[in-house]
Tab-separated table of C-alpha atoms in Angstrom:
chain	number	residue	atom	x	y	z
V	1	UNK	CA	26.304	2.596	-8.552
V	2	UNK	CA	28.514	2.306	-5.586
V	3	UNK	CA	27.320	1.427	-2.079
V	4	UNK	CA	29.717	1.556	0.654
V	5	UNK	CA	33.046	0.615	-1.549
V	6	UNK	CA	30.646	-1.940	-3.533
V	7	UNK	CA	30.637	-0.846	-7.213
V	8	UNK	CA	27.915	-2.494	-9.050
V	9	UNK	CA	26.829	-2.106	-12.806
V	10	UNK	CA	24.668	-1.753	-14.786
V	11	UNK	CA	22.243	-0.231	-12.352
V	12	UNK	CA	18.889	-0.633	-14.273
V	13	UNK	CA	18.063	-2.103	-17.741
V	14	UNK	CA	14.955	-4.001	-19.482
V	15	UNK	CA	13.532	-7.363	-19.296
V	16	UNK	CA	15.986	-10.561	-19.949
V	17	UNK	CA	17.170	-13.442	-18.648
V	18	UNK	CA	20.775	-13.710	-17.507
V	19	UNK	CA	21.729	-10.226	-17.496
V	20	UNK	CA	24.974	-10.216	-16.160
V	21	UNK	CA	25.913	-7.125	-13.223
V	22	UNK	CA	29.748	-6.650	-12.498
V	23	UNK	CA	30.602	-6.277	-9.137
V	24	UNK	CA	33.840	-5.130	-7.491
V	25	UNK	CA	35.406	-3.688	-4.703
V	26	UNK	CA	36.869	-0.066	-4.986
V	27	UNK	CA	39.474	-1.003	-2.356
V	28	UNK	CA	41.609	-3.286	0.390
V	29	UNK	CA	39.313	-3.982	3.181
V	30	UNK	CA	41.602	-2.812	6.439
V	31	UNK	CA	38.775	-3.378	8.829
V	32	UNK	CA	36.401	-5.619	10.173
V	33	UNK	CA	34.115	-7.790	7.280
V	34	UNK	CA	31.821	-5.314	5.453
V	35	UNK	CA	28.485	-7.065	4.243
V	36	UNK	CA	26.572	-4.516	1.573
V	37	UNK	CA	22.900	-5.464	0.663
V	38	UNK	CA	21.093	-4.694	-3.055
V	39	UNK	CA	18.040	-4.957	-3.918
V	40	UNK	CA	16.876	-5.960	-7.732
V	41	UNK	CA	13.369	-4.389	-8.064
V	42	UNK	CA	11.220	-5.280	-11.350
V	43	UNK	CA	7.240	-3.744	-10.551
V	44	UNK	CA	6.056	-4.872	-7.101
V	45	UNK	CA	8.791	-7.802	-6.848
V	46	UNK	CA	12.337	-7.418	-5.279
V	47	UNK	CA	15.381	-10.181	-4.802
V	48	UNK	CA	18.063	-8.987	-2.449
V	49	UNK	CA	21.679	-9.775	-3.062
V	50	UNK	CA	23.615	-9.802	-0.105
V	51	UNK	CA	27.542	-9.426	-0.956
V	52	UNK	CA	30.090	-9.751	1.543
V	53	UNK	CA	33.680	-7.934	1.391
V	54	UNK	CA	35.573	-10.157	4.042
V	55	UNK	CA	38.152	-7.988	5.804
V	56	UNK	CA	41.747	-8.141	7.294
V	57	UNK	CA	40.358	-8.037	10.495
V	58	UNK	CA	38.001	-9.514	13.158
V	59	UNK	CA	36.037	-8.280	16.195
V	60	UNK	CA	38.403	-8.929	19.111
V	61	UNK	CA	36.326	-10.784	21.736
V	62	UNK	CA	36.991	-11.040	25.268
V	63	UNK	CA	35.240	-10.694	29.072
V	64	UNK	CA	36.395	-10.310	32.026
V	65	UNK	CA	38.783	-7.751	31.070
V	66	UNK	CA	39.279	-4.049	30.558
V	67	UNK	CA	40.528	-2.783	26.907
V	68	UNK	CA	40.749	0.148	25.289
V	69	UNK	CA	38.472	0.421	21.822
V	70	UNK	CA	39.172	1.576	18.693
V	71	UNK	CA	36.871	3.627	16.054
V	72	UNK	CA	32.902	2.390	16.441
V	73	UNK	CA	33.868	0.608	19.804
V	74	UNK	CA	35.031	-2.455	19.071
V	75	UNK	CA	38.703	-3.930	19.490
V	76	UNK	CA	39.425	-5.310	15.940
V	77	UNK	CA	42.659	-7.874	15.640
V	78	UNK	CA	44.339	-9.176	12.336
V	79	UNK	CA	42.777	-12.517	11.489
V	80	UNK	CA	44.765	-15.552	11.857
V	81	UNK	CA	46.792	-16.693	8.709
V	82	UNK	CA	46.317	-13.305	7.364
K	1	UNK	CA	31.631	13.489	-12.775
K	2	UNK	CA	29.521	10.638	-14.816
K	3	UNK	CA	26.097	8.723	-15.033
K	4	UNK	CA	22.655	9.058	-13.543
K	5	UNK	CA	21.768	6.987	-10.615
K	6	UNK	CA	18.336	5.492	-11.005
K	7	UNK	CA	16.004	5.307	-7.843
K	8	UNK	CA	12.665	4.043	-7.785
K	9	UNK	CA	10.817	7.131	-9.342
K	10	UNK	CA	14.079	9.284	-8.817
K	11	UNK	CA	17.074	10.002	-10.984
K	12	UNK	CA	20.240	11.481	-9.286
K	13	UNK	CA	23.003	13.037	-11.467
K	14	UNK	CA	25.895	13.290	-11.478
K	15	UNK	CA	26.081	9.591	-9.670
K	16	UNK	CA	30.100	10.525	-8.448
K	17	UNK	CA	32.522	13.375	-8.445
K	18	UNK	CA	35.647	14.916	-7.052
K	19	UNK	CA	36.204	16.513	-3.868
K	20	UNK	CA	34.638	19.675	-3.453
K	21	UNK	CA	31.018	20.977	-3.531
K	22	UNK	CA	28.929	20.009	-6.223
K	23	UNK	CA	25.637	20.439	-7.220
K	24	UNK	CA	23.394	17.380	-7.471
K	25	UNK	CA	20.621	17.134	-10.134
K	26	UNK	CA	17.816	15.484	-8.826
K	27	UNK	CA	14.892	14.558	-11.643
K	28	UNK	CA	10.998	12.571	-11.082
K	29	UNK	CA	10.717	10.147	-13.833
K	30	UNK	CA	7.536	9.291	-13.414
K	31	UNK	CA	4.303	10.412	-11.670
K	32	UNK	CA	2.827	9.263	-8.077
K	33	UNK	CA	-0.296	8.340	-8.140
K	34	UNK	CA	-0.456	6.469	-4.935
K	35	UNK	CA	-2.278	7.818	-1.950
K	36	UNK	CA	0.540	7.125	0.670
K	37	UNK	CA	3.978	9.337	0.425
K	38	UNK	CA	6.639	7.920	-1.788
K	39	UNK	CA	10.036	7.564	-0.343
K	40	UNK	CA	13.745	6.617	-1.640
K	41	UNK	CA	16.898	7.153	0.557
K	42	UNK	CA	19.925	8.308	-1.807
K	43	UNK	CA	23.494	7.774	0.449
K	44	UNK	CA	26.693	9.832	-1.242
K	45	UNK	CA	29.543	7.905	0.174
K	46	UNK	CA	33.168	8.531	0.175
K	47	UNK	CA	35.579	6.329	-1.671
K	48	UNK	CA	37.702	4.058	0.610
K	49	UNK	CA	36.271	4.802	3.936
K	50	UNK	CA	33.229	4.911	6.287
K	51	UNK	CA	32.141	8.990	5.514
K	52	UNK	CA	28.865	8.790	3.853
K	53	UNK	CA	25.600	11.136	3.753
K	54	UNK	CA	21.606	10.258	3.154
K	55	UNK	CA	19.136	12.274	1.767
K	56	UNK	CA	15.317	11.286	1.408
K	57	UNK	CA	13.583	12.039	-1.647
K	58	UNK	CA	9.957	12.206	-1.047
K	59	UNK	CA	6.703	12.891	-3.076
K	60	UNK	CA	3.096	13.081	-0.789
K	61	UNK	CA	0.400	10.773	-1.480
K	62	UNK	CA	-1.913	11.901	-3.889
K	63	UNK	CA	-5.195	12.661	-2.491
K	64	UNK	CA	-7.829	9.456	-2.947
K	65	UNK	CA	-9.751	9.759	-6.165
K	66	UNK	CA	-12.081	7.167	-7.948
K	67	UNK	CA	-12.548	8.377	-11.820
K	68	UNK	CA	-15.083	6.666	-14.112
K	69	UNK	CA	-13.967	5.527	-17.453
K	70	UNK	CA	-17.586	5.860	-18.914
K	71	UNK	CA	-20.987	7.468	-18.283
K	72	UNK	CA	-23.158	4.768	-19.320
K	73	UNK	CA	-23.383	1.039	-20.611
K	74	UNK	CA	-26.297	0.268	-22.797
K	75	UNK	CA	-27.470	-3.286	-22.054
K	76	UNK	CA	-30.389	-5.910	-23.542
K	77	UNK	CA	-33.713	-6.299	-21.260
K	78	UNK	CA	-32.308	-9.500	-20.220
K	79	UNK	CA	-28.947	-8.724	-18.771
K	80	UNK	CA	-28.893	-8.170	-15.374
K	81	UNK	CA	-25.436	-7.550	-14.365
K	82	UNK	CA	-23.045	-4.750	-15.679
K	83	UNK	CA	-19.410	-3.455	-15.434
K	84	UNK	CA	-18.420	-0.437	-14.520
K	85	UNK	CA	-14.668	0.389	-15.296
K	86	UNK	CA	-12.562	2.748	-13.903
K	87	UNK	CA	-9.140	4.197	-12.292
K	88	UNK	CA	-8.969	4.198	-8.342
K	89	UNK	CA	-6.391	5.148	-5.356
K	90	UNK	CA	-8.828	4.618	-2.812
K	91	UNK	CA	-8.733	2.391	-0.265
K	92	UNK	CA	-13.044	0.875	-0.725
K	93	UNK	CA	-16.266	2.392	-2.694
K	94	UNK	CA	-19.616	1.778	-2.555
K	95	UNK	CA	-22.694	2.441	-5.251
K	96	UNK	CA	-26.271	3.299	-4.458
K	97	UNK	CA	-28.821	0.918	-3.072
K	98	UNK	CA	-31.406	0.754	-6.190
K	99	UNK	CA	-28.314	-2.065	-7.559
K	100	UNK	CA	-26.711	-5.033	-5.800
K	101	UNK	CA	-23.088	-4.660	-5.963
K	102	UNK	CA	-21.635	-8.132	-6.480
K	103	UNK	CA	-17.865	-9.498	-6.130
K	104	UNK	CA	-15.554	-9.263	-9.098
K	105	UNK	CA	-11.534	-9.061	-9.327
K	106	UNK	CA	-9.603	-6.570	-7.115
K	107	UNK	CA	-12.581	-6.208	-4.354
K	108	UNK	CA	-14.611	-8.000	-1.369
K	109	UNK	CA	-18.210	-6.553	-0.734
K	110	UNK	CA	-20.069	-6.118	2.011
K	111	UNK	CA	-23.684	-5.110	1.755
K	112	UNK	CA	-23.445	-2.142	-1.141
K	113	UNK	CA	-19.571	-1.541	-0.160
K	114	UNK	CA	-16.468	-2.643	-2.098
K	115	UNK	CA	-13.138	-3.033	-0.059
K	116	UNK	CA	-10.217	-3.149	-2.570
K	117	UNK	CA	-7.683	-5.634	-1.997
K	118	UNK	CA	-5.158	-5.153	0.633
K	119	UNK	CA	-2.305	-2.527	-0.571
K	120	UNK	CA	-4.107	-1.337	-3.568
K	121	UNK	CA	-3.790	2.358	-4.566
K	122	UNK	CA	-1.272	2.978	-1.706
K	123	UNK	CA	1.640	2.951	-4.174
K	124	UNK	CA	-0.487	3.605	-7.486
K	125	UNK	CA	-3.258	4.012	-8.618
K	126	UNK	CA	-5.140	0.883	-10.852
K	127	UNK	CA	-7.828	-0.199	-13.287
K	128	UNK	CA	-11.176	-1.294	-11.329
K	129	UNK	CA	-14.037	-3.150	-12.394
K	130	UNK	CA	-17.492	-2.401	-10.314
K	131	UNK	CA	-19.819	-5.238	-11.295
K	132	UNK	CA	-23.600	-4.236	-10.381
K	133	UNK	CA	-26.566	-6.264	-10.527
K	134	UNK	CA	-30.419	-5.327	-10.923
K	135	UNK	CA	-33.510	-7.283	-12.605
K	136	UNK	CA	-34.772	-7.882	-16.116
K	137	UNK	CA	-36.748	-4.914	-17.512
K	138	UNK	CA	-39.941	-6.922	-19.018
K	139	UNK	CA	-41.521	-3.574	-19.776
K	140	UNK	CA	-42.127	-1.901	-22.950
K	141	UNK	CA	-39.848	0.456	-23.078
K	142	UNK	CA	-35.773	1.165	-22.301
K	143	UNK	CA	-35.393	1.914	-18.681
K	144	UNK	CA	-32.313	4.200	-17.063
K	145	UNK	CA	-30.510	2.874	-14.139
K	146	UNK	CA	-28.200	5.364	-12.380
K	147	UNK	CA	-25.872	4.239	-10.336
K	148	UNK	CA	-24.290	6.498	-8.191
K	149	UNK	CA	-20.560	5.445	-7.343
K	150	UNK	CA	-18.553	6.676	-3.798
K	151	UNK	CA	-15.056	6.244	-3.040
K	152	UNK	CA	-13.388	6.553	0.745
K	153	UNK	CA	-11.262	9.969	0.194
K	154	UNK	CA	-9.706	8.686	4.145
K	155	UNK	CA	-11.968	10.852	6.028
K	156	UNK	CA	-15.317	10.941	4.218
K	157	UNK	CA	-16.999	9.665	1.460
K	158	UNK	CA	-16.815	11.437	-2.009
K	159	UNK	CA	-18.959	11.354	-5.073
K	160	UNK	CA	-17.380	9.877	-7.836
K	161	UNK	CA	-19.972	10.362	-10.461
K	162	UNK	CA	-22.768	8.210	-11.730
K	163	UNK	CA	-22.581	5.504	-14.604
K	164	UNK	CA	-26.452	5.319	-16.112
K	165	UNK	CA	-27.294	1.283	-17.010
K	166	UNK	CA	-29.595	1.819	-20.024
K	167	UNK	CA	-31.371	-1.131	-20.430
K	168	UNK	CA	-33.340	-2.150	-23.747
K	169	UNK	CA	-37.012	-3.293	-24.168
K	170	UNK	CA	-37.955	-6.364	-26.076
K	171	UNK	CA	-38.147	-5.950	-29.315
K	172	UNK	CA	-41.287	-8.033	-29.953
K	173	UNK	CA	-40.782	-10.438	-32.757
K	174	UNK	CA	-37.169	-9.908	-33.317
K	175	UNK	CA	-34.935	-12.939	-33.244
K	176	UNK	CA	-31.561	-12.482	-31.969
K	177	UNK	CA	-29.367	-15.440	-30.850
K	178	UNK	CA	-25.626	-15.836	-29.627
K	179	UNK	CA	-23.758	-19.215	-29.900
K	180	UNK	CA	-22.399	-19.552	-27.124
K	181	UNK	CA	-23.841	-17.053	-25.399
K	182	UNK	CA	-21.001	-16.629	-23.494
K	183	UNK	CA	-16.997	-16.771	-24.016
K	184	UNK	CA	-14.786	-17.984	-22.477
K	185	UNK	CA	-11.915	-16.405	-20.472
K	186	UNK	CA	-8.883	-14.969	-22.526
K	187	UNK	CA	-5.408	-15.932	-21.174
K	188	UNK	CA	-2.885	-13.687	-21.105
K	189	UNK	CA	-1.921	-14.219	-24.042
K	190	UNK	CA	-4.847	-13.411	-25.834
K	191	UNK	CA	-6.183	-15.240	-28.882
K	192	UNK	CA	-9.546	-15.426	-30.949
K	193	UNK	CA	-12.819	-16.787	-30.126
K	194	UNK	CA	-16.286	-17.198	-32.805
K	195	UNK	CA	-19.576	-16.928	-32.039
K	196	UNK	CA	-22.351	-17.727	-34.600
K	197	UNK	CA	-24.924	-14.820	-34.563
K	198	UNK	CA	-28.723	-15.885	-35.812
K	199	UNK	CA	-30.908	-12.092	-36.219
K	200	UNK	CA	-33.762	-11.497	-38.129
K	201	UNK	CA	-33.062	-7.610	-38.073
K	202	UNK	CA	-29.984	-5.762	-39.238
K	203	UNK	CA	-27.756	-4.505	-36.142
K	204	UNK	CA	-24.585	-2.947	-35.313
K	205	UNK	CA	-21.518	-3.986	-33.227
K	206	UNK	CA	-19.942	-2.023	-30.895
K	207	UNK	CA	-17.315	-2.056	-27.662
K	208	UNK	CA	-18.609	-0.250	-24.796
K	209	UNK	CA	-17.194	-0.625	-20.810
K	210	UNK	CA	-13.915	1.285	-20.973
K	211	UNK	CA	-12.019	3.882	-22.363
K	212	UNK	CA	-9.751	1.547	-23.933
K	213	UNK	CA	-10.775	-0.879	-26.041
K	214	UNK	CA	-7.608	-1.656	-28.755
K	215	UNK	CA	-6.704	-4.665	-26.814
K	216	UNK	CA	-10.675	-6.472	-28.606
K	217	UNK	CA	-10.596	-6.799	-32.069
K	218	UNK	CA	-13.883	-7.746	-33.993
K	219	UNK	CA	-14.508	-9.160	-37.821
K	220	UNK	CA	-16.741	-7.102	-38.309
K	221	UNK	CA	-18.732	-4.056	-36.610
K	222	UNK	CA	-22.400	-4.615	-38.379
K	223	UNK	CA	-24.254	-7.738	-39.560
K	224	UNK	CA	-27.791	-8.392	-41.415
K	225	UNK	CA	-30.623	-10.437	-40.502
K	226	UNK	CA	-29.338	-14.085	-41.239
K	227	UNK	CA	-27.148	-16.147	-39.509
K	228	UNK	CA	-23.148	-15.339	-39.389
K	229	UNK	CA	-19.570	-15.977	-37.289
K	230	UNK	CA	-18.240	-13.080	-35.619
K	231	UNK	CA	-14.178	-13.285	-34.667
K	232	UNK	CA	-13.013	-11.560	-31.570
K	233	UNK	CA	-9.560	-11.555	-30.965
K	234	UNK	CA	-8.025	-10.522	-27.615
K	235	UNK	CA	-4.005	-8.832	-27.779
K	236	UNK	CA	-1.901	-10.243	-24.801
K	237	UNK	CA	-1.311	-8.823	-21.944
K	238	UNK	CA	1.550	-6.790	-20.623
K	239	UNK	CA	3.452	-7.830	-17.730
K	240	UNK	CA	2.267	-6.719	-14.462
K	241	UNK	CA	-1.236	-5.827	-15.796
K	242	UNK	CA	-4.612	-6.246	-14.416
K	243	UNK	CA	-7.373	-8.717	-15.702
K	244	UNK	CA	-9.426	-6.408	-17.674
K	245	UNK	CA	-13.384	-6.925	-19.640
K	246	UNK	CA	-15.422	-4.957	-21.789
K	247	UNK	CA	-18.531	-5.546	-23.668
K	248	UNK	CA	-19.769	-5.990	-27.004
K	249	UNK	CA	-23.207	-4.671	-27.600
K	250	UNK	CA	-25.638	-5.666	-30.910
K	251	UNK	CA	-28.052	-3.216	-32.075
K	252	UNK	CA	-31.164	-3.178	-33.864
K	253	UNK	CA	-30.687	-0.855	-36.795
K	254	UNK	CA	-34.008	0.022	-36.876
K	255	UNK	CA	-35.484	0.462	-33.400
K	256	UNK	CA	-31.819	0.926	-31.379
K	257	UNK	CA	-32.276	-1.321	-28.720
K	258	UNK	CA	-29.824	-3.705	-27.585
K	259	UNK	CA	-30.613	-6.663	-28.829
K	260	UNK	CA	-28.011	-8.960	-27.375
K	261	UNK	CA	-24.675	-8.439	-25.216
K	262	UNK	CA	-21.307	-10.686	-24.810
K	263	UNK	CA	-18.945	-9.810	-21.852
K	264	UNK	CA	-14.818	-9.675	-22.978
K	265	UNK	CA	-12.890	-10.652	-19.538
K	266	UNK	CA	-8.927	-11.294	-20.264
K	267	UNK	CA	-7.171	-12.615	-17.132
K	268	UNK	CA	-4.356	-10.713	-15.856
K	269	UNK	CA	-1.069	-10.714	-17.053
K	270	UNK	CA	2.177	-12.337	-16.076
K	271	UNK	CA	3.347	-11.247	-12.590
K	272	UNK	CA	6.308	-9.484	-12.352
K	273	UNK	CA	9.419	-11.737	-11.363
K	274	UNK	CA	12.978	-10.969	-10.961
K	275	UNK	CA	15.929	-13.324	-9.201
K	276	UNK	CA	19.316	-13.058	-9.021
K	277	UNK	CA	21.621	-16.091	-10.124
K	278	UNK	CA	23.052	-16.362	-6.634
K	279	UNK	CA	21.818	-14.009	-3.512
K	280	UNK	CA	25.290	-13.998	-1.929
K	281	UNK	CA	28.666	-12.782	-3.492
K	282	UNK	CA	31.735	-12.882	-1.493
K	283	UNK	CA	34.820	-10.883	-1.947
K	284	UNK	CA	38.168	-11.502	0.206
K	285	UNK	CA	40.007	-8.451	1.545
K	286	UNK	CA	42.284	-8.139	-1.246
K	287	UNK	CA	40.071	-8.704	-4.420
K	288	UNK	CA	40.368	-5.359	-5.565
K	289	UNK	CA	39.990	-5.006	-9.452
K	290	UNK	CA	38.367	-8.550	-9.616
K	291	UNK	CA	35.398	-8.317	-11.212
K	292	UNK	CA	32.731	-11.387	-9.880
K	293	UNK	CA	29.740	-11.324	-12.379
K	294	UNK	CA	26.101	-12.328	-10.736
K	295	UNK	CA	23.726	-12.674	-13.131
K	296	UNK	CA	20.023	-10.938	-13.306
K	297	UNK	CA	16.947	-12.435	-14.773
K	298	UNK	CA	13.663	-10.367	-14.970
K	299	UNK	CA	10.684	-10.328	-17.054
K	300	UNK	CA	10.426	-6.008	-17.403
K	301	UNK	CA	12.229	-3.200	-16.715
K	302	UNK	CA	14.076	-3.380	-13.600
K	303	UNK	CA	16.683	-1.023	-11.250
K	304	UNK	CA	19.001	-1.799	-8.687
K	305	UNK	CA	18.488	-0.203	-5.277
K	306	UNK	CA	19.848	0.331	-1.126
K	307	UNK	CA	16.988	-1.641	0.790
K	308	UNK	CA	14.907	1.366	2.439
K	309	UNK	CA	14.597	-0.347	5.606
């Protein structure tokens, strides 16, 4: 399955213990740190993975001031050391 | 195109695909039987950027019901309580006044009502175990005891049907003796209990109490006047089941009353459990074609799925 560039497989199976699930990202994260949640569902029980895809850049922050946005609203700048 | 995303009770195929317009396959894998609506949220994204669409798959509730397994238990004059099994979506039941309705697994009761346990049926339907009390019959003949069973359809109550108690007479002069009289509870896992059976009559053995009764195995099903074990194993429980009981009824050959009853109760099985190694993974920017493995441990089947909320 893929969920929001998050590919993630298998996607079901049977009971075990330490069934191992790939996960990768389908591409370079331009933009701001993407966070994906999964949930693992067996019956009535769940356990939600929560997997982060840090990206180049960061939520400009400022006040005070008057700025012109980009896509979504925000103001993003390249992290530093990136 | 390729592979079949699972969801919940949903499959969705193919999972990707190519630009263009495709047609998407969408497939119910298994039946809802819960009286509130089912609902999944399936999101087709685009690779490499934000463009994404959601559809909700839904299935209604199915409409309250309250079936009973079977239409009557046949009991010895002295037993005074019985089980009545059965398959429910409703929310509480209640039985008719000429019994006392008393508290077993699954239910609270108030006066001659049962409330079911908080979220039961809304999802699924389950397994349900009325237990009913009334007196002794010290008469000299069987007596019938209908009890007439009601379920909350969310509006009204409905008629379920009625589960007749028969309950024997003594048979005067006939010695019939169970040791123990009673059995323990069965774990989960099952196993095998013996009880030493002292009759001066020949008598039958029988299950009775639900329609399914492979998970009790007996020795034997018959037995003559003398004294003799009787095995009963109990199979083990799947995960995620209910507890469960039945009974096992001893007849006179000759007359056909009850002579004797033991009550079969199994606790329920293993919940369900699943747990990921770790619960955060985190990529940088530029991990493409890494692969980080997490690993999954869970006790049954299990699917991977977009929190619905």
């Amino acid at each position: 399955m893929e969920v929001n560039g998050i590919i993630i497989n298998p996607q079901s199976g049977e009971a075990d213990t330490d069934i191992p699930i790939s996960i990768s990202v389908a591409a370079i994260n331009e933009g701001i740190d993407k966070v994906v949640e999964i949930d693992a569902i067996c019956g009535d029980k769940s356990d939600r993975l929560t997997i982060v895809h840090e990206g180049l850049r960061e939520v400009f922050t400022g006040y005070d001031e008057r700025f012109i946005t980009a896509d979504g609203g925000t103001f993003n700048s390249i992290k530093d050391g990136l | 195109m390729a592979g079949t995303l699972k969801i919940g009770k949903f499959e969705v195929s193919p999972q990707s695909g190519a630009a263009g317009t495709h047609q998407i396959g969408h497939k119910l894998t298994e039946k809802h039987t819960g009286r509130n609506k089912y609902q999944k949220m399936v999101r087709a994204s685009i690779n490499n950027s934000d463009a994404n669409a959601t559809e909700i798959l839904e299935i209604s509730g199915l409409t309250p019901f309250l079936t009973l397994n079977t239409s009557q238990t046949e009991i010895a004059y002295n037993v005074t309580t019985a089980t009545i099994n059965g398959t429910s979506n409703a929310s509480k039941f209640r039985v008719s006044s000429n019994v006392t309705l008393v508290t077993n697994t699954g239910y609270t009761v108030s006066g001659n009502e049962g409330t079911f346990t908080s979220g039961f049926g809304e999802q699924s339907s389950g397994n349900i175990a009325i237990k009913v009390q009334f007196a002794a019959n010290n008469s000299q003949s069987s007596t019938s005891i209908p009890v007439k069973v009601d379920y909350w359809n969310g509006t009204s109550w409905a008629v379920s049907g009625t589960h007749t108690i028969i309950q024997s007479s003594a048979d005067a002069g006939v010695t019939f003796n169970i040791t123990p009289s009673t059995l323990s509870q069965f774990s989960k896992g099952g196993g095998k209990q013996t009880v030493t059976i002292e009759s001066s009559v020949s008598y039958s053995i029988e299950l009775q109490g639900d329609i399914e009764t492979t998970w009790v195995t007996l020795s034997r099903n018959s037995g003559s006047a003398g004294t003799a074990t009787l095995d009963i194993t109990v199979a083990a429980q799947a995960v995620g089941a209910a507890a469960r009981e039945l009974n096992i009824k001893f007849k006179n050959n000759i007359t056909g009353s009850v002579v004797g009853t033991l009550e079969v109760e199994q606790a329920k099985g293993e919940d369900y459990a699943i747990s990921w190694a770790s619960n955060t993974l985190t990529f940088t920017n530029d991990d493409v074609g890494s692969i980080k493995t997490n690993n999954l441990t869970a006790n049954a089947d299990w699917y991977l799925d977009e929190p619905q909320n």
